[in-house]
Amino acid sequence: MPHETSLLQAAVVFLLAAVVAVPLAKRLQLGAVLGYLAAGVLIGPSLLGLIDDPQSVSHISELGVVLLLFIIGLELSPRRLWVMRKSVFGAGLAQVLLTGLLIAGVAFWGFQQALNTALVLGLGLALSSTAFGLQLLAERKELTSPHGRQAFAILLFQDIAAIPLIAVIPLLGAANAASAGGIEPLLKVLGSISLVIVGGRYLLRPVFRIVAKTQLQEVSTATALLVVIGTAWLMELAGISMALGAFLAGMLLADSEYRHELESQIEPFKGLLLGLFFISVGMSADIGLLLREPLLILGFTALLIALKLPLLWLVGRLIGDLERRSTLRLGVVLAAGGEFAFVVFKMAHEQGLFEARLHDQLVLVITLSMALTPLLVLALMRLSKPQVVPQVVPEEYQNIDSDAPRVIISGMGRMGQIITRVLRAQRVPFVALDTAVEAIEFSRNLGSMPIFYGDPLRPEILRAAKVDQAEFFIIATDDPQTNLQTAELVRRLYPHIKIIARVRNRQHVHRLLDLGAVPIRETFYSSLEMSRQALLGLGLSEEQAGARIRRFQRHDEAVLEAQHQVHNDLSAVVQTAREARAELETLFDADVIEERGVK
């Protein structure tokens, strides 16, 4: 019972630390990984000491890395690798080899480390954090940017390269080397890998097919976990990394029909256990060592970033074909150490390659480098704000020259283009304004159209467009705030003109109604048509579906008008919406009864 109580207490401590630290770190734009690391440092023996023995959770937390590698294996189908071959095997291979050899050389010649130790140290520090880097890019919406795609390719190769590195550490280790008997360990490794490959190819799919027929979600989840943990256990028995077995299992199932189901089942466990892994890393960080040797630890951290960043810049520039600003962002995101380095260095320590003090120093250096990355990214964003390149506007686009227009249109996006086509076909004289040269050029290429460059928020542009002679001013831009400001200016300068404005939502409608404009909801009519098509597909006739949609439209417009009278009172708006929902159901029910009576 005491053991059970301590286990529950540890679980509460871990969950509470994660719940507090991770949202706080994300709010500060530092990323979830840094939040987990900070939580581990806080509850570990170095500070509060809520958990005295970090090793007690290390074996469970390592399953997070195992599951991460299984997910990576699932995503690495041969076809995908072939499409990304240049970025993955070009830039990725160059980055790992160049960085690994450089750091290994510094460790070997500069710090007199043994050759095996220097190689493991160099290749381990060449790896960056996949979880940290991709999350940082995703939070900043940069995954699809040029440097984001290049970072993903390099991280992908690093994840692949981590597998043989993890597998070869026992062969390089002093403890294993002392007990090695010829080629027996190598044969044991090759035999285990062959068993996983053969079993995965001929057994996994039939097993999943049988389990799928049971239609029991819990059995399917248990089977997925059995495959991952079972292959990891087999590899551990062979004396190599558990992660290698999980990665191979994922690769073997990458092209199977069960891939997406497996990923969805494993993902929650992976996220939770990977978070536990980062917490355990933070717990093992020796803060006392940082306080005793601050210059040494901070110097090693700066040296790591100083060695990796220029090589990343070189690879991104020469192989990735990135421009300078994107290359610098790539370097900053990937210059820190990564989660696989924790795994590699822990194994190296257990195999006698690293002394305890060196291992503790490396854990601190990697943790600090990851902590510095978000700060470096923020600093880079402020220092390298993209310069706004002024648009080159041809002279003919700026000279607004037309006869007296009956309609002025602001905005030549999708809605503006349709409006101009209708007016042109009806031979209604109009003038269209836009601030995007590309939109003007595209519209003019379709025919001789009176479309000009001009900001409708500038009174002199409105005068040049002869708004005073027009009957209608149509605002079709996709920015609600710009639409409101334009409507306010036009209403103040030209009170006689009728304004028709594109609106985003009901709150936008109320503000434009206050200005006397006619609001047109940008998605309302298309949503009505989609609803009509759905009703037809559900068995209603054309007449019935049309009647329901017309009923809904009239009812919604009446409700909107009623809500406009109380739109400054939120409780009244909510109450009106509830009453309207019930009323609409009653009206639809009455229509059904009437239709049955007619029949």
Short mmCIF file of N, CA, C and O in Angstrom, two decimals, residues 154-229:
data_model
loop_
_atom_site.label_atom_id
_atom_site.label_comp_id
_atom_site.label_asym_id
_atom_site.label_seq_id
_atom_site.Cartn_x
_atom_site.Cartn_y
_atom_site.Cartn_z
N ILE A 154 15.48 17.98 -43.14
CA ILE A 154 16.70 17.72 -42.36
C ILE A 154 16.36 16.95 -41.09
O ILE A 154 17.05 15.99 -40.71
N LEU A 155 15.29 17.34 -40.41
CA LEU A 155 14.88 16.63 -39.21
C LEU A 155 14.49 15.19 -39.52
O LEU A 155 14.75 14.27 -38.73
N LEU A 156 13.89 14.98 -40.69
CA LEU A 156 13.52 13.63 -41.11
C LEU A 156 14.76 12.76 -41.27
O LEU A 156 14.80 11.62 -40.79
N PHE A 157 15.79 13.30 -41.92
CA PHE A 157 17.01 12.52 -42.07
C PHE A 157 17.68 12.30 -40.71
O PHE A 157 18.23 11.22 -40.46
N GLN A 158 17.65 13.29 -39.84
CA GLN A 158 18.23 13.12 -38.51
C GLN A 158 17.54 12.00 -37.75
O GLN A 158 18.20 11.21 -37.05
N ASP A 159 16.20 11.92 -37.88
CA ASP A 159 15.48 10.84 -37.22
C ASP A 159 15.91 9.48 -37.77
O ASP A 159 16.03 8.50 -37.02
N ILE A 160 16.12 9.42 -39.09
CA ILE A 160 16.60 8.17 -39.69
C ILE A 160 18.01 7.86 -39.22
O ILE A 160 18.34 6.72 -38.87
N ALA A 161 18.87 8.89 -39.21
CA ALA A 161 20.26 8.69 -38.81
C ALA A 161 20.39 8.31 -37.34
O ALA A 161 21.36 7.64 -36.95
N ALA A 162 19.42 8.72 -36.52
CA ALA A 162 19.49 8.38 -35.09
C ALA A 162 19.38 6.88 -34.87
O ALA A 162 19.93 6.35 -33.89
N ILE A 163 18.70 6.17 -35.77
CA ILE A 163 18.48 4.73 -35.59
C ILE A 163 19.80 3.96 -35.63
O ILE A 163 20.12 3.23 -34.68
N PRO A 164 20.59 4.06 -36.72
CA PRO A 164 21.87 3.34 -36.70
C PRO A 164 22.82 3.83 -35.61
O PRO A 164 23.62 3.05 -35.09
N LEU A 165 22.75 5.13 -35.28
CA LEU A 165 23.61 5.65 -34.22
C LEU A 165 23.27 5.00 -32.89
O LEU A 165 24.16 4.56 -32.13
N ILE A 166 21.98 4.90 -32.59
CA ILE A 166 21.55 4.25 -31.35
C ILE A 166 21.93 2.76 -31.36
O ILE A 166 22.35 2.20 -30.36
N ALA A 167 21.80 2.13 -32.55
CA ALA A 167 22.09 0.70 -32.66
C ALA A 167 23.57 0.39 -32.49
O ALA A 167 23.94 -0.67 -32.00
N VAL A 168 24.45 1.32 -32.91
CA VAL A 168 25.88 1.03 -32.92
C VAL A 168 26.56 1.38 -31.59
O VAL A 168 27.68 0.94 -31.35
N ILE A 169 25.88 2.10 -30.72
CA ILE A 169 26.51 2.50 -29.45
C ILE A 169 26.95 1.31 -28.61
O ILE A 169 28.08 1.31 -28.08
N PRO A 170 26.10 0.26 -28.46
CA PRO A 170 26.59 -0.90 -27.69
C PRO A 170 27.84 -1.54 -28.29
O PRO A 170 28.65 -2.10 -27.55
N LEU A 171 28.00 -1.47 -29.60
CA LEU A 171 29.19 -2.05 -30.24
C LEU A 171 30.43 -1.20 -29.98
O LEU A 171 31.55 -1.70 -30.01
N LEU A 172 30.21 0.12 -29.77
CA LEU A 172 31.34 1.01 -29.49
C LEU A 172 31.67 1.10 -28.02
O LEU A 172 32.76 1.54 -27.64
N GLY A 173 30.70 0.70 -27.17
CA GLY A 173 30.86 0.91 -25.74
C GLY A 173 31.96 0.06 -25.13
O GLY A 173 32.22 -1.07 -25.54
N ALA A 174 32.56 0.63 -24.10
CA ALA A 174 33.65 -0.08 -23.42
C ALA A 174 33.13 -1.32 -22.71
O ALA A 174 33.76 -2.37 -22.72
N ALA A 175 31.95 -1.24 -22.09
CA ALA A 175 31.40 -2.37 -21.36
C ALA A 175 31.10 -3.52 -22.30
O ALA A 175 31.38 -4.68 -22.02
N ASN A 176 30.52 -3.22 -23.46
CA ASN A 176 30.18 -4.26 -24.43
C ASN A 176 31.43 -4.82 -25.08
O ASN A 176 31.52 -6.00 -25.38
N ALA A 177 32.40 -3.93 -25.35
CA ALA A 177 33.62 -4.37 -26.02
C ALA A 177 34.39 -5.36 -25.16
O ALA A 177 35.01 -6.29 -25.66
N ALA A 178 34.33 -5.17 -23.83
CA ALA A 178 35.07 -6.06 -22.94
C ALA A 178 34.48 -7.46 -22.93
O ALA A 178 35.20 -8.44 -22.75
N SER A 179 33.16 -7.55 -23.12
CA SER A 179 32.51 -8.85 -23.05
C SER A 179 32.19 -9.42 -24.41
O SER A 179 31.56 -10.46 -24.52
N ALA A 180 32.57 -8.72 -25.47
CA ALA A 180 32.21 -9.18 -26.82
C ALA A 180 32.98 -10.44 -27.14
O ALA A 180 34.15 -10.57 -26.88
N GLY A 181 32.30 -11.37 -27.78
CA GLY A 181 32.94 -12.61 -28.18
C GLY A 181 32.94 -12.74 -29.69
O GLY A 181 32.02 -13.32 -30.26
N GLY A 182 33.87 -12.18 -30.37
CA GLY A 182 33.96 -12.27 -31.82
C GLY A 182 32.83 -11.54 -32.48
O GLY A 182 32.51 -10.40 -32.15
N ILE A 183 32.21 -12.24 -33.43
CA ILE A 183 31.14 -11.61 -34.20
C ILE A 183 29.77 -12.00 -33.66
O ILE A 183 28.75 -11.70 -34.28
N GLU A 184 29.74 -12.64 -32.50
CA GLU A 184 28.45 -13.09 -31.95
C GLU A 184 27.47 -11.94 -31.71
O GLU A 184 26.29 -12.05 -32.07
N PRO A 185 27.92 -10.80 -31.11
CA PRO A 185 26.96 -9.70 -30.92
C PRO A 185 26.40 -9.17 -32.23
O PRO A 185 25.21 -8.86 -32.32
N LEU A 186 27.26 -9.07 -33.26
CA LEU A 186 26.80 -8.58 -34.55
C LEU A 186 25.77 -9.51 -35.16
O LEU A 186 24.75 -9.08 -35.71
N LEU A 187 26.02 -10.83 -35.07
CA LEU A 187 25.07 -11.80 -35.60
C LEU A 187 23.75 -11.74 -34.84
O LEU A 187 22.67 -11.88 -35.43
N LYS A 188 23.83 -11.49 -33.54
CA LYS A 188 22.63 -11.37 -32.73
C LYS A 188 21.78 -10.18 -33.16
O LYS A 188 20.56 -10.25 -33.27
N VAL A 189 22.47 -9.06 -33.45
CA VAL A 189 21.77 -7.85 -33.90
C VAL A 189 21.12 -8.09 -35.26
O VAL A 189 19.93 -7.79 -35.47
N LEU A 190 21.90 -8.64 -36.20
CA LEU A 190 21.37 -8.89 -37.55
C LEU A 190 20.21 -9.88 -37.51
O LEU A 190 19.22 -9.73 -38.25
N GLY A 191 20.31 -10.88 -36.67
CA GLY A 191 19.23 -11.86 -36.56
C GLY A 191 17.96 -11.24 -36.02
O GLY A 191 16.86 -11.53 -36.51
N SER A 192 18.09 -10.36 -35.03
CA SER A 192 16.90 -9.71 -34.45
C SER A 192 16.23 -8.80 -35.47
O SER A 192 15.00 -8.79 -35.60
N ILE A 193 17.06 -8.04 -36.20
CA ILE A 193 16.50 -7.15 -37.22
C ILE A 193 15.81 -7.96 -38.31
O ILE A 193 14.71 -7.61 -38.77
N SER A 194 16.42 -9.06 -38.74
CA SER A 194 15.81 -9.91 -39.78
C SER A 194 14.49 -10.49 -39.30
O SER A 194 13.51 -10.56 -40.05
N LEU A 195 14.45 -10.88 -38.01
CA LEU A 195 13.22 -11.44 -37.47
C LEU A 195 12.09 -10.41 -37.47
O LEU A 195 10.95 -10.72 -37.81
N VAL A 196 12.43 -9.17 -37.12
CA VAL A 196 11.42 -8.11 -37.12
C VAL A 196 10.92 -7.84 -38.53
O VAL A 196 9.71 -7.70 -38.78
N ILE A 197 11.84 -7.79 -39.50
CA ILE A 197 11.45 -7.50 -40.89
C ILE A 197 10.58 -8.61 -41.46
O ILE A 197 9.52 -8.36 -42.05
N VAL A 198 11.02 -9.86 -41.29
CA VAL A 198 10.26 -10.99 -41.84
C VAL A 198 8.91 -11.11 -41.13
O VAL A 198 7.85 -11.27 -41.78
N GLY A 199 8.92 -11.02 -39.80
CA GLY A 199 7.66 -11.12 -39.07
C GLY A 199 6.72 -9.98 -39.40
O GLY A 199 5.50 -10.18 -39.52
N GLY A 200 7.29 -8.78 -39.56
CA GLY A 200 6.46 -7.63 -39.90
C GLY A 200 5.82 -7.75 -41.27
O GLY A 200 4.67 -7.38 -41.48
N ARG A 201 6.56 -8.31 -42.22
CA ARG A 201 6.03 -8.41 -43.58
C ARG A 201 4.96 -9.48 -43.72
O ARG A 201 3.99 -9.31 -44.45
N TYR A 202 5.13 -10.59 -42.99
CA TYR A 202 4.23 -11.73 -43.21
C TYR A 202 3.24 -11.96 -42.08
O TYR A 202 2.30 -12.74 -42.24
N LEU A 203 3.42 -11.29 -40.93
CA LEU A 203 2.53 -11.55 -39.81
C LEU A 203 1.67 -10.35 -39.40
O LEU A 203 0.52 -10.52 -39.00
N LEU A 204 2.24 -9.13 -39.50
CA LEU A 204 1.53 -7.96 -38.96
C LEU A 204 0.20 -7.71 -39.67
O LEU A 204 -0.83 -7.51 -39.01
N ARG A 205 0.20 -7.70 -41.00
CA ARG A 205 -1.05 -7.40 -41.71
C ARG A 205 -2.13 -8.45 -41.46
O ARG A 205 -3.29 -8.08 -41.22
N PRO A 206 -1.83 -9.76 -41.51
CA PRO A 206 -2.88 -10.73 -41.17
C PRO A 206 -3.42 -10.56 -39.76
O PRO A 206 -4.62 -10.70 -39.52
N VAL A 207 -2.52 -10.25 -38.81
CA VAL A 207 -2.97 -10.05 -37.43
C VAL A 207 -3.91 -8.86 -37.33
O VAL A 207 -4.98 -8.94 -36.71
N PHE A 208 -3.55 -7.74 -37.96
CA PHE A 208 -4.41 -6.55 -37.92
C PHE A 208 -5.73 -6.81 -38.65
O PHE A 208 -6.76 -6.27 -38.28
N ARG A 209 -5.69 -7.63 -39.68
CA ARG A 209 -6.92 -7.96 -40.42
C ARG A 209 -7.88 -8.74 -39.52
O ARG A 209 -9.09 -8.49 -39.50
N ILE A 210 -7.34 -9.67 -38.76
CA ILE A 210 -8.17 -10.46 -37.85
C ILE A 210 -8.73 -9.58 -36.73
O ILE A 210 -9.92 -9.67 -36.38
N VAL A 211 -7.88 -8.72 -36.18
CA VAL A 211 -8.33 -7.84 -35.10
C VAL A 211 -9.38 -6.86 -35.58
O VAL A 211 -10.36 -6.56 -34.87
N ALA A 212 -9.23 -6.36 -36.82
CA ALA A 212 -10.20 -5.41 -37.36
C ALA A 212 -11.59 -6.02 -37.47
O ALA A 212 -12.60 -5.32 -37.32
N LYS A 213 -11.66 -7.33 -37.71
CA LYS A 213 -12.96 -7.99 -37.85
C LYS A 213 -13.71 -8.06 -36.52
O LYS A 213 -14.93 -8.21 -36.50
N THR A 214 -13.00 -7.97 -35.40
CA THR A 214 -13.68 -7.97 -34.10
C THR A 214 -14.46 -6.69 -33.85
O THR A 214 -15.38 -6.67 -33.03
N GLN A 215 -14.04 -5.60 -34.54
CA GLN A 215 -14.69 -4.29 -34.40
C GLN A 215 -14.69 -3.80 -32.95
O GLN A 215 -15.62 -3.12 -32.50
N LEU A 216 -13.67 -4.19 -32.20
CA LEU A 216 -13.50 -3.73 -30.82
C LEU A 216 -12.33 -2.76 -30.77
O LEU A 216 -11.18 -3.15 -31.03
N GLN A 217 -12.61 -1.50 -30.44
CA GLN A 217 -11.59 -0.47 -30.46
C GLN A 217 -10.47 -0.76 -29.47
O GLN A 217 -9.29 -0.56 -29.76
N GLU A 218 -10.84 -1.26 -28.28
CA GLU A 218 -9.81 -1.49 -27.26
C GLU A 218 -8.86 -2.61 -27.66
O GLU A 218 -7.66 -2.56 -27.35
N VAL A 219 -9.37 -3.63 -28.37
CA VAL A 219 -8.50 -4.71 -28.84
C VAL A 219 -7.56 -4.21 -29.92
O VAL A 219 -6.38 -4.57 -29.97
N SER A 220 -8.08 -3.35 -30.79
CA SER A 220 -7.24 -2.79 -31.84
C SER A 220 -6.12 -1.93 -31.26
O SER A 220 -4.96 -2.00 -31.69
N THR A 221 -6.44 -1.12 -30.24
CA THR A 221 -5.43 -0.30 -29.59
C THR A 221 -4.39 -1.17 -28.88
O THR A 221 -3.18 -0.91 -28.96
N ALA A 222 -4.87 -2.21 -28.20
CA ALA A 222 -3.95 -3.12 -27.51
C ALA A 222 -3.01 -3.80 -28.50
O ALA A 222 -1.82 -4.00 -28.21
N THR A 223 -3.53 -4.17 -29.67
CA THR A 223 -2.69 -4.82 -30.68
C THR A 223 -1.62 -3.87 -31.19
O THR A 223 -0.46 -4.27 -31.38
N ALA A 224 -1.99 -2.61 -31.42
CA ALA A 224 -1.02 -1.62 -31.89
C ALA A 224 0.09 -1.44 -30.86
O ALA A 224 1.29 -1.42 -31.20
N LEU A 225 -0.29 -1.32 -29.59
CA LEU A 225 0.73 -1.18 -28.54
C LEU A 225 1.58 -2.44 -28.42
O LEU A 225 2.79 -2.36 -28.16
N LEU A 226 0.96 -3.61 -28.61
CA LEU A 226 1.72 -4.86 -28.55
C LEU A 226 2.79 -4.92 -29.62
O LEU A 226 3.92 -5.34 -29.37
N VAL A 227 2.44 -4.49 -30.83
CA VAL A 227 3.41 -4.50 -31.92
C VAL A 227 4.59 -3.59 -31.60
O VAL A 227 5.76 -3.97 -31.75
N VAL A 228 4.29 -2.38 -31.14
CA VAL A 228 5.36 -1.41 -30.88
C VAL A 228 6.23 -1.87 -29.71
O VAL A 228 7.47 -1.96 -29.82
N ILE A 229 5.59 -2.16 -28.58
CA ILE A 229 6.36 -2.52 -27.38
C ILE A 229 7.02 -3.88 -27.54
O ILE A 229 8.13 -4.12 -27.06
#
